[in-house]
XYZ file of C-alpha atoms in Angstrom:
335
model
C 18.827 -19.594 -8.972
C 14.927 -18.535 -8.784
C 15.805 -16.920 -5.448
C 18.842 -15.755 -6.732
C 17.552 -13.951 -9.303
C 14.549 -12.243 -7.437
C 17.251 -11.308 -4.743
C 19.632 -9.614 -7.288
C 16.748 -7.270 -8.415
C 15.682 -5.962 -5.318
C 19.159 -5.241 -4.412
C 19.811 -2.988 -7.842
C 16.354 -1.552 -6.617
C 17.769 0.192 -3.384
C 20.806 0.927 -4.583
C 19.156 3.173 -7.682
C 17.137 4.480 -4.991
C 20.057 5.674 -2.566
C 22.557 6.957 -4.840
C 24.297 3.569 -5.361
C 24.664 3.322 -1.704
C 23.506 0.783 0.982
C 20.766 1.761 3.388
C 22.538 1.878 6.516
C 20.936 0.516 9.038
C 19.506 -2.397 5.986
C 20.216 -5.593 7.619
C 23.068 -8.059 5.114
C 22.248 -9.874 1.926
C 22.658 -12.568 4.079
C 19.474 -12.575 6.298
C 17.493 -12.430 2.869
C 18.999 -15.228 0.819
C 22.221 -15.520 -1.487
C 22.817 -12.269 -3.881
C 23.974 -12.901 -7.403
C 24.450 -9.854 -9.227
C 23.397 -6.079 -8.694
C 21.540 -5.995 -11.917
C 17.700 -5.737 -12.691
C 17.699 -7.748 -15.565
C 13.955 -7.651 -17.642
C 11.412 -10.210 -17.647
C 8.653 -11.452 -18.588
C 6.355 -11.372 -15.475
C 7.368 -7.889 -13.911
C 5.887 -7.242 -10.594
C 6.258 -3.722 -9.161
C 5.064 -2.088 -5.604
C 6.361 0.421 -3.362
C 9.387 -0.933 -1.428
C 8.894 2.144 1.233
C 5.925 0.504 2.717
C 4.651 -2.308 4.885
C 2.106 -3.411 3.327
C 4.147 -4.978 0.772
C 5.670 -7.134 2.933
C 3.143 -10.155 1.522
C 4.646 -9.278 -1.996
C 8.073 -10.077 -1.106
C 7.949 -12.970 1.063
C 5.482 -14.760 -1.735
C 8.499 -13.450 -4.563
C 11.457 -14.271 -1.969
C 9.942 -18.177 -0.522
C 6.618 -19.026 -2.237
C 7.089 -18.666 -6.061
C 8.179 -21.140 -8.639
C 8.712 -19.370 -11.097
C 10.536 -16.812 -12.604
C 10.234 -12.693 -11.888
C 11.483 -9.118 -11.307
C 10.227 -7.117 -8.439
C 11.052 -3.180 -8.847
C 9.561 -0.060 -7.060
C 6.311 1.472 -8.601
C 2.680 0.370 -9.048
C -0.431 1.490 -10.831
C 1.358 4.139 -13.157
C 3.411 0.699 -14.679
C 1.283 -1.445 -15.836
C -0.550 1.698 -17.873
C 2.433 2.795 -19.913
C 4.856 4.543 -17.125
C 8.518 3.665 -18.281
C 10.800 1.606 -16.401
C 14.216 -0.277 -17.065
C 12.412 -3.628 -15.115
C 10.112 -3.637 -18.283
C 6.107 -3.126 -18.260
C 4.235 -4.733 -15.107
C 1.852 -7.472 -15.662
C 1.175 -6.865 -11.305
C 1.240 -4.397 -9.245
C 0.103 -3.463 -6.174
C -1.788 0.178 -4.812
C -4.329 1.548 -2.421
C -7.966 0.866 -3.499
C -7.692 5.091 -4.172
C -5.501 4.586 -6.871
C -6.929 1.824 -8.815
C -9.862 4.251 -8.338
C -8.195 7.134 -9.970
C -6.251 5.849 -12.325
C -9.423 3.587 -13.996
C -11.555 6.512 -14.948
C -8.626 6.682 -18.075
C -7.820 3.300 -17.657
C -11.114 1.166 -17.223
C -9.286 -1.997 -18.445
C -7.334 -2.475 -14.893
C -8.757 -4.554 -12.602
C -8.356 -5.561 -8.661
C -7.818 -9.409 -8.470
C -6.648 -9.547 -4.657
C -6.471 -7.746 -1.146
C -2.855 -8.284 0.203
C -3.093 -6.363 3.040
C -5.343 -4.456 5.241
C -4.082 -1.308 7.294
C -5.526 0.415 10.175
C -5.290 4.237 9.922
C -5.773 6.905 12.300
C -5.030 10.491 12.863
C -2.194 11.369 15.783
C -2.827 15.183 17.042
C -0.927 17.549 19.382
C -3.261 17.460 22.735
C -1.125 20.390 23.176
C -2.759 22.698 20.349
C -5.922 22.388 22.146
C -7.295 18.953 20.591
C -8.929 16.533 22.948
C -11.860 15.240 20.580
C -12.570 15.428 16.489
C -14.417 18.432 16.631
C -10.680 20.143 17.672
C -9.472 19.463 14.506
C -11.384 22.694 12.891
C -9.283 25.441 11.977
C -5.825 23.377 12.723
C -3.076 22.596 10.575
C -3.103 18.779 9.892
C -0.542 16.999 7.447
C -1.789 14.031 4.908
C -1.236 13.451 1.553
C -4.755 14.437 0.081
C -4.966 12.052 -3.150
C -4.307 9.061 -1.701
C -5.877 6.745 0.627
C -4.847 8.776 3.932
C -6.534 12.236 2.258
C -9.851 10.251 1.851
C -9.232 9.009 5.163
C -9.309 12.470 6.981
C -12.445 12.775 4.449
C -14.325 10.339 5.833
C -13.419 11.604 9.795
C -13.813 14.866 9.758
C -17.037 14.179 7.649
C -17.665 12.300 11.264
C -18.252 15.245 13.025
C -19.904 17.595 9.843
C -16.423 19.070 9.390
C -14.649 18.776 5.534
C -11.336 20.220 4.270
C -12.679 23.347 3.664
C -12.600 23.480 7.482
C -8.980 22.875 7.945
C -5.785 23.672 6.890
C -4.244 20.826 5.194
C -0.052 20.592 4.634
C 1.752 18.620 2.454
C 4.870 17.718 3.657
C 7.466 16.471 1.864
C 9.509 13.961 2.340
C 6.451 11.792 3.819
C 9.642 10.340 6.255
C 9.870 13.836 8.178
C 5.987 14.712 9.138
C 6.373 12.427 12.756
C 8.491 15.545 12.723
C 6.910 18.186 11.569
C 3.902 16.999 14.478
C 6.635 16.758 17.034
C 8.110 20.396 16.333
C 4.821 22.022 16.703
C 4.546 22.680 12.636
C 1.161 20.907 11.962
C -0.886 20.202 14.693
C -2.070 16.747 13.626
C -1.325 14.247 10.375
C -3.080 11.539 8.919
C -0.809 8.878 7.223
C 0.046 5.321 7.201
C 1.823 3.698 9.401
C 4.887 3.147 10.215
C 4.898 7.280 10.296
C 1.415 7.331 12.856
C 3.245 5.240 15.079
C 6.386 7.158 15.170
C 4.764 10.401 15.430
C 3.245 8.951 18.945
C 5.947 7.711 20.199
C 7.885 11.042 19.460
C 4.914 13.000 21.271
C 4.384 11.600 24.131
C 2.090 11.921 27.190
C 1.099 15.384 24.222
C -0.213 12.655 21.364
C -4.187 12.011 20.789
C -5.138 9.078 19.124
C -8.629 9.298 17.061
C -8.483 5.852 14.993
C -10.572 4.943 12.001
C -12.047 1.406 13.181
C -15.190 1.202 11.927
C -14.769 4.225 9.707
C -11.935 3.455 7.289
C -9.217 0.845 6.312
C -7.162 0.260 3.511
C -7.172 -1.984 0.794
C -3.497 -2.622 0.003
C -4.274 -4.458 -3.554
C -3.450 -5.894 -6.247
C -3.583 -4.955 -9.205
C -3.827 -6.200 -12.986
C -5.545 -5.794 -16.535
C -7.916 -6.761 -19.036
C -5.641 -7.606 -20.751
C -3.084 -9.700 -18.832
C -5.861 -11.568 -17.478
C -6.856 -12.434 -21.184
C -3.210 -13.769 -22.243
C -3.182 -17.431 -21.375
C 0.827 -17.417 -20.121
C 0.455 -14.013 -18.312
C -3.053 -15.371 -16.743
C -0.820 -18.552 -15.496
C 1.805 -16.581 -13.961
C -0.953 -14.222 -11.845
C -2.406 -17.180 -10.523
C 0.779 -18.991 -8.843
C 1.338 -15.543 -7.803
C -1.453 -14.952 -6.344
C -1.606 -18.680 -4.535
C 2.177 -17.796 -4.039
C 1.095 -14.990 -2.036
C -1.346 -16.624 0.360
C 0.978 -19.216 1.148
C 3.488 -16.408 2.492
C 0.042 -14.009 3.948
C -0.057 -17.621 6.224
C 2.501 -18.005 6.852
C 3.308 -14.178 8.293
C -0.003 -14.632 9.944
C 1.927 -17.911 11.913
C 5.782 -15.888 12.443
C 6.294 -12.395 10.745
C 9.563 -11.640 11.684
C 10.835 -12.999 8.740
C 8.253 -10.164 6.636
C 9.198 -7.709 9.129
C 12.891 -8.222 8.326
C 12.276 -7.887 4.576
C 10.342 -5.024 4.641
C 13.429 -3.388 6.516
C 15.698 -3.932 3.718
C 13.877 -2.005 1.458
C 13.064 1.024 3.654
C 14.320 3.470 6.003
C 12.358 1.939 8.619
C 14.012 0.892 12.069
C 13.212 -2.850 13.448
C 11.284 -1.212 16.570
C 9.262 0.936 14.371
C 7.950 -1.974 12.211
C 7.224 -4.457 15.128
C 5.507 -1.533 17.038
C 2.996 -0.728 13.634
C 2.242 -4.255 12.721
C -0.963 -4.826 15.544
C -1.859 -2.189 12.284
C -1.939 -4.509 9.401
C -3.903 -8.018 8.588
C -2.804 -9.773 6.197
C -6.005 -11.063 4.871
C -4.871 -12.133 1.384
C -8.682 -12.385 -0.084
C -11.568 -10.032 -1.672
C -12.826 -8.416 1.166
C -16.955 -8.795 0.861
C -16.900 -5.145 0.942
C -14.897 -3.672 -1.206
C -17.592 -2.796 -3.720
C -19.283 -1.098 -0.925
C -16.047 1.236 -0.231
C -15.121 1.913 -3.994
C -18.659 3.026 -4.477
C -18.302 5.481 -1.390
C -14.517 6.459 -2.268
C -15.748 7.027 -6.019
C -18.104 9.246 -4.611
C -15.229 11.929 -2.987
C -12.587 11.509 -5.697
C -15.884 12.551 -8.481
C -16.555 15.249 -6.330
C -12.089 16.691 -6.486
C -12.139 16.178 -10.237
C -15.687 17.805 -10.773
C -16.677 14.968 -12.228
C -19.824 12.538 -12.259
C -19.342 9.719 -10.255
C -19.801 5.663 -11.592
C -22.318 3.686 -10.959
C -22.148 0.747 -8.982
C -21.982 -2.249 -12.151
C -18.940 0.086 -13.894
C -16.954 0.156 -9.799
C -18.130 -4.134 -10.336
C -16.249 -4.408 -13.138
C -13.047 -3.192 -11.539
C -12.781 -6.149 -9.273
C -11.878 -9.594 -11.023
C -12.700 -12.851 -8.034
C -11.338 -15.465 -11.353
C -7.722 -15.253 -10.302
C -8.490 -15.572 -6.265
C -10.966 -18.821 -7.609
C -8.575 -20.096 -9.361
C -5.451 -19.923 -6.747
C -7.624 -21.462 -4.071
C -9.098 -24.177 -6.419
C -5.355 -25.992 -7.176
C -3.834 -25.125 -3.878
């Protein structure tokens, strides 16, 4: 019954996002488990995450196969923790990259990062025929990215490796994001800096004309589980949160053993193709931990965000309060 409730809510979300029509390339519900009704029911334990990302995989697997309580899972993110309305009720936990946790916590210091669910390897994909053979050749080029996201921070860090900045390029915003690879292939832009599977798709479309600049050692995305100090202080919600973190740990172990079921899950909530997902998968890892360098990343990224927002960066001590390791410690201790 628990699994039926979870899956019925996910189906409702997907249908709502497609104007009431099922995604053509999605596997049938039977491939994921029994489905009861197509009606999202608000629940006291609501989880929000972006269903159109590969990084969401451990959340989907944990909710379906490892969490023993009742929950609702809805498309969304950190805004749902801090007041954004939704038919499924307010979020108790929500996913997002560390960039957005930093952005929203400026006015909502009660936000807490409690787990890194997924780490993603980013890279710039460019067209050789645009005269790009090295990073420095990006100067003056049209580069598609989302400047206010982790992709924008990644691009800034990469440009900084050759003493360039956003002022030295022509940033281009492509909407919808699914058209980034096509824009690069058509020559509308010279390069893209974005997460997978879009970068993998772009490299495939360009073939021998593609040149890639990986961010290894420069940046990797931390796709985190977030909540609020109030939720952690609520005994009932804390019990649920700890149990779900434990479920993510178990789900991540299962994904590392056999990624195929998780790959099928992310297909269901997106427009990605099976080959696209499989080709992108090596650029993901599922630590279900709090990386030792997480605070270092927050401190560096905070400087970049503060410069954009024309404010003073917060201190390392203040940023350290955004990370709460107690939930992970409790989850590991109760396994």
